[in-house]
XYZ file of C-alpha atoms in Angstrom:
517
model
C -40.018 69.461 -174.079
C -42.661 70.297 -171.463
C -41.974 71.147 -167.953
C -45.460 69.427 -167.461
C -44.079 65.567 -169.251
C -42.385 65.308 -165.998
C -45.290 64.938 -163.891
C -47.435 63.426 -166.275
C -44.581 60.501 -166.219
C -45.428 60.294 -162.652
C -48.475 60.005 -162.772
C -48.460 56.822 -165.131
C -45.508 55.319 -163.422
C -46.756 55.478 -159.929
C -50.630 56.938 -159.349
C -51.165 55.702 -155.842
C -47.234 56.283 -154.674
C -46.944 59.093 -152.350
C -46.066 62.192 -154.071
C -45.515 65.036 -151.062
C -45.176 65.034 -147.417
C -45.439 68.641 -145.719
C -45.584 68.465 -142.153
C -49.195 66.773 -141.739
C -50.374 66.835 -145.120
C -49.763 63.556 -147.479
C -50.737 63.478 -151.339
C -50.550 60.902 -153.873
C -49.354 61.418 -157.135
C -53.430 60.866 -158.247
C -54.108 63.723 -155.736
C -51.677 65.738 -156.929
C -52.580 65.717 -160.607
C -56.169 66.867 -159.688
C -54.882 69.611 -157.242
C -52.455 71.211 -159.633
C -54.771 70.984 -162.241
C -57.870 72.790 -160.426
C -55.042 75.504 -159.109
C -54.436 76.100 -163.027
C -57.908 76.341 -163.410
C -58.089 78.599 -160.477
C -55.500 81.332 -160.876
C -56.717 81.408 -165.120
C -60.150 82.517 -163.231
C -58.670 85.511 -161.563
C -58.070 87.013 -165.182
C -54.639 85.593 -166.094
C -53.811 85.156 -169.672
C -50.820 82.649 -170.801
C -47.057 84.170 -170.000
C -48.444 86.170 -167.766
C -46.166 85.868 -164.068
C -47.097 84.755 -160.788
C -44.438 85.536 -158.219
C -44.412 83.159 -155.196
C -43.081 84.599 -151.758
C -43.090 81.580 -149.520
C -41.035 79.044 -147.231
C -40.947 75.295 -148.292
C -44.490 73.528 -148.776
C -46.072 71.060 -150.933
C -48.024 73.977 -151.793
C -45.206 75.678 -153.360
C -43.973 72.366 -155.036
C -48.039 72.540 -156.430
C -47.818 76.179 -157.844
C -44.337 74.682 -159.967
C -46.682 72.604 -161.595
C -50.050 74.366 -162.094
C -48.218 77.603 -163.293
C -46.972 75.592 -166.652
C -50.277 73.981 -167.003
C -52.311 77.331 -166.970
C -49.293 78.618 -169.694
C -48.104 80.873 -166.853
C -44.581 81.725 -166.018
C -43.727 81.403 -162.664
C -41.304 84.142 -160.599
C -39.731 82.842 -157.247
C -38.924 85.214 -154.656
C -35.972 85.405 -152.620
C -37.578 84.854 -149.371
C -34.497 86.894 -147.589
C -35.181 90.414 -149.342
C -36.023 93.455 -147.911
C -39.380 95.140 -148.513
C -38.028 97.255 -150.989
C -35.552 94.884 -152.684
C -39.428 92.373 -153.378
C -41.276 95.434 -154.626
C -38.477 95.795 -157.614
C -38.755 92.268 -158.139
C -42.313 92.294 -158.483
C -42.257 95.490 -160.549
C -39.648 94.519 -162.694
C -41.201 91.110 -163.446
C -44.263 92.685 -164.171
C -46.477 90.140 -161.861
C -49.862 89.965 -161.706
C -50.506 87.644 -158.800
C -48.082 87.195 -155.626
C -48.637 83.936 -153.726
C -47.649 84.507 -149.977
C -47.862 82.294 -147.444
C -48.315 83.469 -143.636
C -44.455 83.891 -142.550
C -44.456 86.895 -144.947
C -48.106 88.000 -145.230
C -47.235 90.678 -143.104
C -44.977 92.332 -145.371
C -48.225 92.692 -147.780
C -49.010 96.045 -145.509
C -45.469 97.238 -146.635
C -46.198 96.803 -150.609
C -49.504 99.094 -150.188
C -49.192 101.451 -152.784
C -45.781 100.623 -154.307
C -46.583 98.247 -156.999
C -47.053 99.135 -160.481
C -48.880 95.525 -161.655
C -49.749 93.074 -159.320
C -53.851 92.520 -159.559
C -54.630 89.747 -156.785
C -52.933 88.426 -153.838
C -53.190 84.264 -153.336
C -52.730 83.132 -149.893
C -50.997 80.028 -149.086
C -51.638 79.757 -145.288
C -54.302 77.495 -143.744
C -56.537 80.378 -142.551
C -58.508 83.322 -144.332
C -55.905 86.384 -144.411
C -58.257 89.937 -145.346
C -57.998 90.897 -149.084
C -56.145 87.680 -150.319
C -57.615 84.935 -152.242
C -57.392 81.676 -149.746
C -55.271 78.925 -152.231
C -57.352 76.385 -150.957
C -60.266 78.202 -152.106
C -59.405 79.080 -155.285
C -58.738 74.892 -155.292
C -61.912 73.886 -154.159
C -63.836 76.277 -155.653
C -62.371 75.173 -159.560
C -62.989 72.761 -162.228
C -60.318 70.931 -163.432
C -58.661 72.080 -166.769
C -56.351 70.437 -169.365
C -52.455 71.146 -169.995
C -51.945 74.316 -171.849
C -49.184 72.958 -173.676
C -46.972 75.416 -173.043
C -43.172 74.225 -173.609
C -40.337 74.001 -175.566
C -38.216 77.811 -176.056
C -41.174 79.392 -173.782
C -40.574 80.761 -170.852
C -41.106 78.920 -167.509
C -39.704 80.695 -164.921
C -37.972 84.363 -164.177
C -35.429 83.263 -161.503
C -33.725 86.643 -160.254
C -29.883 86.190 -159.525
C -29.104 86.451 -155.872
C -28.311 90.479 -156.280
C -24.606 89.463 -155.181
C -23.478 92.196 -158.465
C -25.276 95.259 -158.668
C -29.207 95.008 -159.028
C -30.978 91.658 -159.432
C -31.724 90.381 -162.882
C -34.159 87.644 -164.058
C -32.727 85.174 -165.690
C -35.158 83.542 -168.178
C -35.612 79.290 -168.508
C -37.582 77.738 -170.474
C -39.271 74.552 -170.390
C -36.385 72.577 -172.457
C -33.683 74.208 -169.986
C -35.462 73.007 -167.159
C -36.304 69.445 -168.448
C -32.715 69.051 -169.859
C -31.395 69.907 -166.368
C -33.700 67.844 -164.459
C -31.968 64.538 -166.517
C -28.961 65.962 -165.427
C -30.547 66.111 -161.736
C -31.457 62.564 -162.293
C -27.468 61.256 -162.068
C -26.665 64.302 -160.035
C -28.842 63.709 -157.196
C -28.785 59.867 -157.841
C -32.694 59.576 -157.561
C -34.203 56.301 -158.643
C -38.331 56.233 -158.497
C -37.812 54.756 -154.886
C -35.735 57.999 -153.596
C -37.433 60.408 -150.979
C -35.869 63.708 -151.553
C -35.703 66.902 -148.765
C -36.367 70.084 -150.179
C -34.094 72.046 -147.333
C -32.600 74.866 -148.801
C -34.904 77.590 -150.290
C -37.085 76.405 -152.703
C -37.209 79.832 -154.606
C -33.623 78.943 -156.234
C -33.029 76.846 -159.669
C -31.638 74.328 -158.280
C -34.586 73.252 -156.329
C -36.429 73.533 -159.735
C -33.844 70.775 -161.321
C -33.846 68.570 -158.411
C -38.087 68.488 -158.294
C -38.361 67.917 -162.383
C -35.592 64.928 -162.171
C -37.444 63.295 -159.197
C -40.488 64.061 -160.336
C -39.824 62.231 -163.644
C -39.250 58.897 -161.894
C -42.127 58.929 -159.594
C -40.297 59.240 -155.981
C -41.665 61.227 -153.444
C -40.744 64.930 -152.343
C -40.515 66.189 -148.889
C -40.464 69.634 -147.468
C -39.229 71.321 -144.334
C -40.146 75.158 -144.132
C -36.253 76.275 -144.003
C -33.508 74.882 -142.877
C -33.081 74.368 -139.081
C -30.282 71.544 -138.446
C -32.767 69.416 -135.929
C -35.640 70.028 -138.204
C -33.875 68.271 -140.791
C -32.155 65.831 -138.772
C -35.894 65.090 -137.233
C -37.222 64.694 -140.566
C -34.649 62.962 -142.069
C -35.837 59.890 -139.536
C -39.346 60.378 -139.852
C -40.179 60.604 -143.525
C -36.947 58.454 -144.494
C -35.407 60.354 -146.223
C -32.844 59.435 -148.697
C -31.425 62.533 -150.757
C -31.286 65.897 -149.604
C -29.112 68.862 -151.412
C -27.526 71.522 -149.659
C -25.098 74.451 -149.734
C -21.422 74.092 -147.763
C -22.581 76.489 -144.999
C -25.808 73.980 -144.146
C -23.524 70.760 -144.225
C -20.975 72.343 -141.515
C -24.355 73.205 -139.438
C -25.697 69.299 -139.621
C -22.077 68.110 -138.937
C -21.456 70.422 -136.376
C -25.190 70.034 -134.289
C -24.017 68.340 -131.214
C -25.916 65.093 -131.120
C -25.947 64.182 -134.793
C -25.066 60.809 -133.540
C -27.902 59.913 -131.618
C -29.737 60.053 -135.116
C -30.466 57.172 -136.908
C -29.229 58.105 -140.729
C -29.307 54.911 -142.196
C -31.501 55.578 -144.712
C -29.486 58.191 -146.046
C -27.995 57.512 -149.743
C -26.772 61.017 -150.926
C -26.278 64.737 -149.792
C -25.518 66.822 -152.910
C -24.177 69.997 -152.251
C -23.587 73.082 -154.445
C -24.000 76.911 -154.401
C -20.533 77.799 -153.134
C -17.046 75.610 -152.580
C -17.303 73.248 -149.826
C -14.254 73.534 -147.697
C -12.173 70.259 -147.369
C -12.132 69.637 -143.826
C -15.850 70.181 -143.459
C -16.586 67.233 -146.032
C -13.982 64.711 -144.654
C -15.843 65.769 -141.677
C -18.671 64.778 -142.642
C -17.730 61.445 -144.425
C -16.111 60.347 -141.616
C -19.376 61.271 -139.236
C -21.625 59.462 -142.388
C -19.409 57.042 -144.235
C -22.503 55.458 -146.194
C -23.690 58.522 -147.227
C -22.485 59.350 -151.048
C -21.197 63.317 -151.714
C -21.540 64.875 -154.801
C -21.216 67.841 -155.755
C -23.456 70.106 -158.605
C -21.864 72.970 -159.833
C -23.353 75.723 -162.132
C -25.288 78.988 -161.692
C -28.499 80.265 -162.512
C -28.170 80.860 -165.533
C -27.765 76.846 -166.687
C -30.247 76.210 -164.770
C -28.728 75.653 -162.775
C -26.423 72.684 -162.628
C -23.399 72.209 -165.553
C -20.855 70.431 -163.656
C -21.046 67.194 -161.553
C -18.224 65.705 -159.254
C -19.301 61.899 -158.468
C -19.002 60.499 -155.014
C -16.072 58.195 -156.274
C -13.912 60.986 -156.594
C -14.555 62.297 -152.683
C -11.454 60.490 -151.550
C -7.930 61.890 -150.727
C -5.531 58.677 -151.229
C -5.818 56.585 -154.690
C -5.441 57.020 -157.974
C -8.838 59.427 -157.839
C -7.400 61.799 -154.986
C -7.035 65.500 -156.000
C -10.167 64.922 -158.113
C -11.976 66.261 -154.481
C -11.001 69.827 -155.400
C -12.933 70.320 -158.020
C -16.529 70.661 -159.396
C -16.410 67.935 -161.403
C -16.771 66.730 -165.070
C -19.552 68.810 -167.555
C -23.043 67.053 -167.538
C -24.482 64.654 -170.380
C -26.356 67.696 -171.968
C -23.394 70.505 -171.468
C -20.264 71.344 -172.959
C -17.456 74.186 -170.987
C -14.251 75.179 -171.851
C -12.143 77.470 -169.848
C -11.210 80.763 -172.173
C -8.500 84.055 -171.783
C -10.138 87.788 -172.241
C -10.522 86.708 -176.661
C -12.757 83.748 -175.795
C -10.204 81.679 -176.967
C -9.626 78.534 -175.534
C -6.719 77.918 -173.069
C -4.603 75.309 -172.907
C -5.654 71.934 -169.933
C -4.366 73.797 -166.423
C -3.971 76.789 -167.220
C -6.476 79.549 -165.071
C -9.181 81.580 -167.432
C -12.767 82.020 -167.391
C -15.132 79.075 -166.959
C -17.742 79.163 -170.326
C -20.450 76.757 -171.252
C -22.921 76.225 -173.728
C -25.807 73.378 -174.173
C -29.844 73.557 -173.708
C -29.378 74.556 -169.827
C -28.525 77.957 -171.172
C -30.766 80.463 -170.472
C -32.863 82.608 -173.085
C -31.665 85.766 -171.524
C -32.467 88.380 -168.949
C -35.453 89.740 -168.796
C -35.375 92.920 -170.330
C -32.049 93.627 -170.216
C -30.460 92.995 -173.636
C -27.097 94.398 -173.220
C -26.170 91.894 -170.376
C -27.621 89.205 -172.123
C -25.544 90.238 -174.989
C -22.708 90.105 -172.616
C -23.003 86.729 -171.206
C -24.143 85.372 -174.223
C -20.877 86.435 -175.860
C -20.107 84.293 -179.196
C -22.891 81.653 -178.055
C -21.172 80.854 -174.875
C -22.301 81.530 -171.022
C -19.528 83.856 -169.596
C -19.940 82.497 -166.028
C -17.580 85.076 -164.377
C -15.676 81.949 -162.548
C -11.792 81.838 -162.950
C -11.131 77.965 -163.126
C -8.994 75.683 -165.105
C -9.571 72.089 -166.829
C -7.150 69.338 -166.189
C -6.386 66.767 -168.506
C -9.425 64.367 -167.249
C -11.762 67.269 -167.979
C -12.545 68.197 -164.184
C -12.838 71.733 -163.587
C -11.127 73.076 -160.923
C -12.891 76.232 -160.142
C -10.087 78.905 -158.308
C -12.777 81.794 -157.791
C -15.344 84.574 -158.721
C -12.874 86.562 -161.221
C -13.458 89.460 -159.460
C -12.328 87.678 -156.276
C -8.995 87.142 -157.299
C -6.851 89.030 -155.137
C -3.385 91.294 -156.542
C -0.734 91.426 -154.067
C 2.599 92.400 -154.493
C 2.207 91.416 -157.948
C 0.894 87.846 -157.311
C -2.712 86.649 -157.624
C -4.091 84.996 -154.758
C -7.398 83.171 -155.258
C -9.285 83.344 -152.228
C -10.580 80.276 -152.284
C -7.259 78.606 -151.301
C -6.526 80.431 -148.244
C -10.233 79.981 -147.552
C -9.452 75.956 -147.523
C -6.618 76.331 -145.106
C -7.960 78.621 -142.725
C -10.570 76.183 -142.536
C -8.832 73.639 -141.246
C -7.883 74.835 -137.920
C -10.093 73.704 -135.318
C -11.072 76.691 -133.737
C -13.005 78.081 -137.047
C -16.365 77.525 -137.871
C -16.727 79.393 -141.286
C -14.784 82.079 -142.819
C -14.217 84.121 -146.000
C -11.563 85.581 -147.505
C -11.300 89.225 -148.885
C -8.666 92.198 -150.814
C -8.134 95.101 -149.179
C -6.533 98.215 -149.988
C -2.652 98.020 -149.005
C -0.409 101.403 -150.509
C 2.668 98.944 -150.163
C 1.188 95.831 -151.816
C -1.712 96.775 -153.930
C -3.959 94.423 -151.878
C -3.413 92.467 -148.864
C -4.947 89.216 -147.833
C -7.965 89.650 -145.151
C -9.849 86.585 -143.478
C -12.914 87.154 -141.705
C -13.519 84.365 -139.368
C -16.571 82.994 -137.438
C -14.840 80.892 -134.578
C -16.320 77.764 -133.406
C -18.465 77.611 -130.319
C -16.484 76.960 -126.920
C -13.516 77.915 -129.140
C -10.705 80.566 -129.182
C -7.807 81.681 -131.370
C -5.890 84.604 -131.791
C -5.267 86.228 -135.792
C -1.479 85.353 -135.029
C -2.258 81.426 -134.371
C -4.927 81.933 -137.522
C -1.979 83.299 -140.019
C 0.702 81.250 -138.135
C -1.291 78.231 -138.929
C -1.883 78.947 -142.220
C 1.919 79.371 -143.235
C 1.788 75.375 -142.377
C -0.667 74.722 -145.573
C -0.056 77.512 -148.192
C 2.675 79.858 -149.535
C 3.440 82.552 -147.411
C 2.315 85.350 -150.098
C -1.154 83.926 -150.126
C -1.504 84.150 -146.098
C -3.591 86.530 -144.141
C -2.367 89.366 -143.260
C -5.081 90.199 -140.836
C -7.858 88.185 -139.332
C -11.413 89.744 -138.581
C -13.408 87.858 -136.373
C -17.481 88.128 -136.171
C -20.675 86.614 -135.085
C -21.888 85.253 -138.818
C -21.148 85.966 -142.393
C -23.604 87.699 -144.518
C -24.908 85.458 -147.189
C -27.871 85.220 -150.093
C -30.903 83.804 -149.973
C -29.013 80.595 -151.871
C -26.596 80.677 -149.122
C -23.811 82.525 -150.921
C -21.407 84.578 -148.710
C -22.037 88.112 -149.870
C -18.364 88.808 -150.101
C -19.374 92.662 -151.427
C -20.570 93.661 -148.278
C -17.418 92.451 -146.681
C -15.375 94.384 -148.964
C -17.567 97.937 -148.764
C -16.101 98.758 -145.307
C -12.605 98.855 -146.512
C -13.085 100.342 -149.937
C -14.957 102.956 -149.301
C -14.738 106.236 -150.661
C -12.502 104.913 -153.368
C -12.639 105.070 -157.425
C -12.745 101.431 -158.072
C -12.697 98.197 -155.656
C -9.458 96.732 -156.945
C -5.620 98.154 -156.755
């Protein structure tokens, strides 16, 4: 398969339907074939030779959505950048990756000063803005300025893209997906996302992660029409949902609890609204029966996966978001394995465990990346007897939804008992005075580990850690309460939206030999 078939669909499906909206700008898909196919032509021109990468530092744009296409056409392998690094934490990246050209656009062209000097292969800076920027290459230039050129043909087991892991373990690695991983999780994107050729999908959250990538190639296939927003800014979004009619947007937990909790979401007209699809972390229960009962036409479902499948290998329909009926409970989980996947939930042998019992979450299928990039021994290690070690603790009940429990290495020890955060997460949740929280081990000489909640409390809204752990003894066992409460301004999270739970946890282990007791 060819990450390019996609477009070229498109394009014979619906020439004269729009393709992007950005702010402004408006293309059809007719446009957009001859743009991506003179930026091919373009960025070949500055020297490039196929599989070499082109990192991309850059909000939301149709000009990003552009460079997804013309990199595969010129036989080039794209590398998104996490657009909430440091300096320092982009120049590895770039180093690492071994890219020739960086594509900026003006939110980060002055970070370019910063780079002077420290890296080791990067030839040519692109830039996206609308003006001239001094010692870039203007992307509308390099457009103008070019012939057209035909489709490489790159595809199949090549790679597309180097998408580096949100850094949440150790240093960043880039994960490597081809063209068929892509493609086969863009179908998947296709149910997922429910897109039919007349959906108008939101690219809100970053654009630099995989799943954007699955959610552009399914759409893309049928022909509907992509809109962007720079970054996500609740009124931004709820303002563009009305003006471009939007009908599909995906988003991670913390971005639904923004939209639900903006204070005049119900002067918006959302009518037009058919599907949010979330993913990235677990969605807390009382923040999505929040938000069904604010939107109860819009469809949930839920995609859950990692980067390394591409992202998406697990889907939970919207029939299953209820909590009375023969489908209740279902809510809990990530869903049922894709068309294209198959997972299994294994003990430390890889061997299979029996329907409900807690293990790690494997899965195999052509989402499955090629590797890291460069780094053998961890793709060795994921890779282990032809399955993706995801590093999830989850079970399988006997309808084949996967209920994930937590991050293995989030499972806390106390007193003997395991306590997956994710539970207490879900209760403490629920009381009305918190916004967001997560839930953390820390060192406890009595009990090994005791349970720690870190809580952002909801605006105009107060609550002591005794009505926080009192409250939770109403919803969960009394082992797997708090024992503390920690409250704070925000939670750190990824670029993806992940709460960086290790930089919650440094504080309190500090100084010690290993992070666990």
């Amino acid at each position: 398969m060819h990450l390019t078939q996609s477009l070229k669909r498109a394009l014979q499906l619906n020439p004269q339907g729009v393709a992007t909206i950005s702010g402004e700008r408006q293309h059809t898909w007719t446009e957009f074939y001859q743009r991506i196919r003179c930026a091919a032509a373009g960025l070949l021109a500055l020297g490039l030779e196929k599989k070499d990468r082109v990192a991309i530092l850059s909000l939301n744009s149709d000009r990003y959505f552009e460079l997804v296409y013309a990199l595969p056409w010129a036989g080039l392998i794209s590398v998104p950048l996490n657009i909430r690094l440091a300096p320092a934490e982009i120049i590895f990246l770039l180093n690492d990756s071994g890219a020739k050209v960086l594509c900026v656009d003006e939110t980060f062209s002055a970070m370019l000063s910063e780079f002077k000097g420290k890296l080791d292969t990067v030839e040519t800076i692109v830039y996206m803005g609308d003006n001239e920027f001094d010692g870039a290459v203007s992307y509308e230039d390099l457009l103008s300025k070019s012939e057209t050129i035909e489709d490489t043909g790159a595809g199949g087991d090549e790679v597309a893209g180097i998408f580096y892991t949100g850094g949440t373990t150790g240093l960043p690695k880039g994960v490597m997906l081809t063209h068929d991983n892509l493609v086969a999780n863009g179908l998947n994107a296709v149910h997922g996302f429910g897109f039919t050729k007349h959906s108008r999908y939101l690219h809100a959250a970053p654009m630099f992660h995989a799943a954007d990538a699955a959610a552009n190639i399914g759409l893309t296939m049928l022909g509907g029409t992509h809109v962007f927003v720079p970054k996500f800014e609740p009124e931004l979004v709820l303002d563009t949902f009305v003006k471009s009619e939007v009908t599909n947007v995906m988003l991670v937990p913390t971005m639904v609890n923004m939209l639900v909790n903006t204070h005049d979401i119900d002067t918006y007209d959302l009518s037009v609204l058919v599907r949010i699809c979330y993913g990235g972390s677990p969605m807390p229960e009382a923040v999505l029966l929040k938000a069904k009962a604010l939107i109860p036409h819009v469809e949930f479902t839920q995609a859950y996966g990692m980067t390394e499948l591409s992202p998406i290998i697990t889907i939970l329909d919207d029939e299953y978001h209820v909590t009375d009926g023969p489908k209740a409970g279902k809510i809990r989980s990530a869903g049922q394995v894709v068309l294209s996947g198959e997972i299994r939930v294994v003990n430390e042998n890889d061997e299979e465990l029996p329907r409900g019992q807690i293990g790690e979450v494997v899965a195999r299928g052509p989402t499955v990346m090629k590797g890291y990039w460069n780094r053998e021994v961890e793709t060795a290690q994921a890779l282990a007897n032809g399955w993706m070690h995801t590093g999830d603790a989850g079970y399988m009940d006997e309808d084949g939804f996967v209920f994930i429990a937590d991050r293995v290495k989030d499972m806390i020890i106390s007193g003997g008992e395991n306590v997956y955060s994710v539970e207490v997460e879900n209760a403490v949740q629920k009381h009305p005075a918190v916004s967001a929280c997560a839930v953390i081990g820390i060192p406890n000489d009595e009990w090994g580990e005791e349970v720690l909640a870190i809580v952002v409390p909801n605006e105009g809204e107060s609550a002591t850690d005794a009505h926080i752990i009192s409250f939770c003894k109403e919803h969960i066992a009394g082992y797997k309460c708090p024992r503390g409460v920690v409250f704070v301004d925000a939670l750190p999270t990824s670029g993806a939206g992940k709460i960086l739970k290790n930089k919650l946890r440094d504080p309190y282990w500090e100084g010690r030999e290993r992070n666990v007791n």
